[in-house]
Amino acid sequence: MRKILPLCVFILLMQGVWAQKISGVVTDENGKPQSGVTISLFQISDSLKTIKLTVSTASGKYEVYPVQPGKYFLQLSKIGFATRLTPTITLTGPVLEVPTFKLARVIQQIDQVEIYATRPPIEMKPDKMVLNVEGTINEVGNDALELLRKSPGVLLDKDDNLTLSGKNGVLVYIDGRQSPLTGSDLTEYLRSLQSAQIDAIEIISNPSAKYDAAGNAGIINIRLKKNKSFGTNGSVQAGWGLGVYPKYNSGISLNNRNKLANLYGSVNYFNNKNWLQLQFDRQVSDTMFNQSSDIANRNEGFNFKTGVDFYLSPQHTFGVMVNGNTTDVRMQNDNLTDIIFKPGTQLTKILKASNNSDNQRDNYNVNLNYRFADTTGKELNVDLDYGFHKYISDQYQPNIYTTPDGMTELNRVIYEMDVNNRIDLLAVKADYEQNMWRGKVTTGGKLAFIDSDNNFKRYDVLPSNTQLDTTRSNGFIYNERIFAYYLQYQRSLKGISIQGGLRMEHTETKGRSFAFDQQGNSNGPQQLSFERNYTDFFPSLGITLNKNPKRVYTLQYSRRIDRPAYQDLNPFEFKIDEYTFQKGNSNLRPQYTNSISLQHTYNYRLNVSLNYSYVSNMFSQLVDTAEISKSFITKENLANQHIVQFNIAYPFQYKNYSVYGNVNAFYSINQADFGPGREIEIDVFSFSAFAQQSLKLKRNWTLEMTTWCTSPSIWQGTFKSRAMGMIEAGFSKSLFKKQGNLRVVVSDIFRTMNWRGVSNFAGQEFIASGQFDSRQLKVNFSWKFGNTGVRSERQRNVGLEEENKRSQSTDGGIGQ
């Protein structure tokens, strides 16, 4: 705690102000003011770089603030209009009024210019927070899970489950498409995604009716890189890291684009050996268990992404995309448990349960997409997605009991466990929007089909042979169907913008748990089956007051749902070791969340938000007791949860120094009553602080530092965690006329990312703690090649127009 508090104080002290601005008005070719025009300010120095983004108001006015003296130009873009670049403008005084610019529906060619843009590490937008990865310190030597661990407001518990601002039920998307994976499957997939593949991470706390209703805490969308430049170009990268063990990664991406098509592809290889140390101390009525684990696992595999977009005409685009990954995980777990029978304090016996496992994970996805958009505001997007996930595991688990000195064996139980799981996902969605009723009407629907087939077989290893234990083996088939439809209306008035919508989702689920016969065939007796059908409505509302663009207020409301994961519904009892079991709960019900938030943006920089959420039937992981001294882990619905959350974000830049600071705080109350001695009432005030700093030096050197900390919090509804944090620092150097880039980073310099959680439920005290390979030296080199020359402004305008439309379509269509 003494190491963590200085980090938090350091982060909280970083604030500042800068005052000059550039303003102007944008209209159409008939002089009508245009709202919603994206204004991008580029600074002209040794290389061009993005300084600020803003949007024009209903009167066509815009202000870019704050800005330092210097030479700039503006880029103005809006769907249905040609993107326009202004001539060079020079800011010398406190205010520069730019002449009115008119956007035309006919693209006009102007002087050529090449843009090299840099992005801030964090961007606050009206509907989401964006953690930029490409071109920042975040790009070096991390995987997606580690990036999420240090994202503002995101917390990972002892099992690497995601929570956002104190709420569980985070929905993860990849390139705007929902991942069907949950639990450990999702965790391992995120570990396989290398940071070199990731463009940005979007955190959407209050999605509108256009988004999937799932995700109690909101949506995290991981955007992978996709080259958009004209001509033929590409990049290669290689990375090396050293913690307890060495780690390697490399990749290549290629792109060819012309006015008719864009062909792209990338592949990345990784080979990481990781270290993890765990300690579990558990006390029940008659026994104490002190368990320690030292784990080494090697992850080796590759990721790929390839596709093509065909620009059939200015109105029609068709695309095909295929991506996937395959990962081999080999794990060695040295596990030792001291067993003490109460009321004594002397060691009674030792359980040696060291094990090893081989795991194979494969994910493959195919997407077909079509887009139509004309100049009248009509737009249609259709997506067809198919994907499957396959997981195969083979684990050897000995359980050897010895005397307290470890010299004499008392008895042994040895078994092997084979797991074979497959998930298939098919989804079809369509979205249509057009200008209507003095605003914009958007409607659409989605059909999603998820099928999961899970087989678990346990074999007793005997001196003479190996036999299937049919009482400890299980198969589970789960089917889920979701039918969704939504209607949304948006209108901008003078100084106010209103958006409201309603989403309907009908869910049908079936589950069947069955046993195997002695030969391992799935024709054993059926153990349990269940079927559920339910329909829910999810309203959403957003009101933005923007009469004064320096003071923007946004009020949002949404209702959301989290459906139980298939692993949590299987009632079969899985034996983790001789004293620990895990089983699902077929009676687990969906959890629902009502959230209301107020956000204020001041002077384009300071962003403050306040949110209240009420969660009913909240999911919670309980560590319960069985057979007096044994424990089992299961999921239950808590009665309710109340969360009040506050967030403040502030970017500051002075000359070559910039810093982004974010503080997220929440107060949570968890309540439940499962009977005498099984009540839960936990409350906590928790905050996390994040800051990322950058200092640009001469000769293309840049120094960067990231600091992050979190105070004590709650994991999975019942575990109270302690504070932890980290400092990461490094430098980068542009080489070979800025085609090459070298980055060196040291993560968790002071090794403060050690975690600890305590649970006290049903007469059992459970203390879990651990540390992982958090301090690492990471080195990465990247090289860009191919067509980097100047191209015509007409080509650039066509490309920017298409990508602007496509990105807005993708952002709006996430998770239909």
mmCIF file of N, CA and C in Angstrom, residues 182 478 480 509 532 534 561-569 585 587-591 619 637:
data_model
loop_
_atom_site.group_PDB
_atom_site.id
_atom_site.type_symbol
_atom_site.label_atom_id
_atom_site.label_comp_id
_atom_site.label_asym_id
_atom_site.label_seq_id
_atom_site.Cartn_x
_atom_site.Cartn_y
_atom_site.Cartn_z
ATOM 1 N N THR A 182 -16.422 -16.674 -23.521
ATOM 2 C CA THR A 182 -16.590 -16.162 -22.171
ATOM 3 C C THR A 182 -15.603 -16.875 -21.256
ATOM 4 N N TYR A 478 -25.292 -26.894 -25.402
ATOM 5 C CA TYR A 478 -26.029 -25.662 -25.125
ATOM 6 C C TYR A 478 -26.328 -24.953 -26.436
ATOM 7 N N GLU A 480 -28.312 -21.412 -28.054
ATOM 8 C CA GLU A 480 -28.881 -20.097 -27.745
ATOM 9 C C GLU A 480 -29.280 -19.413 -29.040
ATOM 10 N N THR A 509 -33.150 -20.515 -25.110
ATOM 11 C CA THR A 509 -31.979 -21.300 -24.711
ATOM 12 C C THR A 509 -32.398 -22.720 -24.375
ATOM 13 N N ARG A 532 -35.460 -22.362 -21.752
ATOM 14 C CA ARG A 532 -36.003 -21.070 -21.339
ATOM 15 C C ARG A 532 -36.263 -20.204 -22.560
ATOM 16 N N TYR A 534 -37.618 -16.085 -23.259
ATOM 17 C CA TYR A 534 -38.049 -14.832 -22.649
ATOM 18 C C TYR A 534 -37.807 -13.685 -23.625
ATOM 19 N N ILE A 561 -28.807 -6.147 -20.344
ATOM 20 C CA ILE A 561 -28.960 -7.512 -19.847
ATOM 21 C C ILE A 561 -27.633 -8.241 -19.957
ATOM 22 N N ASP A 562 -27.421 -9.204 -19.056
ATOM 23 C CA ASP A 562 -26.318 -10.165 -19.175
ATOM 24 C C ASP A 562 -26.894 -11.564 -19.034
ATOM 25 N N ARG A 563 -26.707 -12.363 -20.060
ATOM 26 C CA ARG A 563 -27.162 -13.750 -20.003
ATOM 27 C C ARG A 563 -26.057 -14.628 -19.417
ATOM 28 N N PRO A 564 -26.411 -15.675 -18.677
ATOM 29 C CA PRO A 564 -25.381 -16.550 -18.104
ATOM 30 C C PRO A 564 -24.543 -17.203 -19.198
ATOM 31 N N ALA A 565 -23.244 -17.353 -18.929
ATOM 32 C CA ALA A 565 -22.364 -18.079 -19.843
ATOM 33 C C ALA A 565 -22.676 -19.569 -19.762
ATOM 34 N N TYR A 566 -22.452 -20.279 -20.861
ATOM 35 C CA TYR A 566 -22.817 -21.694 -20.889
ATOM 36 C C TYR A 566 -22.061 -22.495 -19.835
ATOM 37 N N GLN A 567 -20.790 -22.119 -19.536
ATOM 38 C CA GLN A 567 -20.032 -22.860 -18.525
ATOM 39 C C GLN A 567 -20.684 -22.744 -17.154
ATOM 40 N N ASP A 568 -21.349 -21.601 -16.894
ATOM 41 C CA ASP A 568 -21.944 -21.370 -15.583
ATOM 42 C C ASP A 568 -23.297 -22.059 -15.422
ATOM 43 N N LEU A 569 -23.854 -22.606 -16.504
ATOM 44 C CA LEU A 569 -25.156 -23.263 -16.440
ATOM 45 C C LEU A 569 -25.051 -24.782 -16.286
ATOM 46 N N ASN A 585 -24.668 -23.703 -12.343
ATOM 47 C CA ASN A 585 -25.971 -23.505 -11.703
ATOM 48 C C ASN A 585 -27.006 -23.329 -12.800
ATOM 49 N N ASN A 587 -30.037 -22.912 -12.558
ATOM 50 C CA ASN A 587 -31.075 -21.949 -12.182
ATOM 51 C C ASN A 587 -30.591 -20.502 -12.256
ATOM 52 N N LEU A 588 -29.371 -20.295 -12.754
ATOM 53 C CA LEU A 588 -28.835 -18.944 -12.856
ATOM 54 C C LEU A 588 -29.676 -18.116 -13.828
ATOM 55 N N ARG A 589 -30.118 -16.958 -13.384
ATOM 56 C CA ARG A 589 -30.986 -16.098 -14.188
ATOM 57 C C ARG A 589 -30.194 -14.938 -14.792
ATOM 58 N N PRO A 590 -30.686 -14.328 -15.857
ATOM 59 C CA PRO A 590 -29.998 -13.147 -16.413
ATOM 60 C C PRO A 590 -29.964 -12.017 -15.388
ATOM 61 N N GLN A 591 -28.940 -11.174 -15.475
ATOM 62 C CA GLN A 591 -28.895 -9.981 -14.635
ATOM 63 C C GLN A 591 -29.236 -8.764 -15.494
ATOM 64 N N PHE A 619 -24.732 -11.385 -11.011
ATOM 65 C CA PHE A 619 -23.908 -12.586 -10.976
ATOM 66 C C PHE A 619 -22.821 -12.434 -9.914
ATOM 67 N N ASN A 637 -27.044 -15.729 -8.192
ATOM 68 C CA ASN A 637 -27.588 -14.381 -8.374
ATOM 69 C C ASN A 637 -27.677 -13.688 -7.021
#
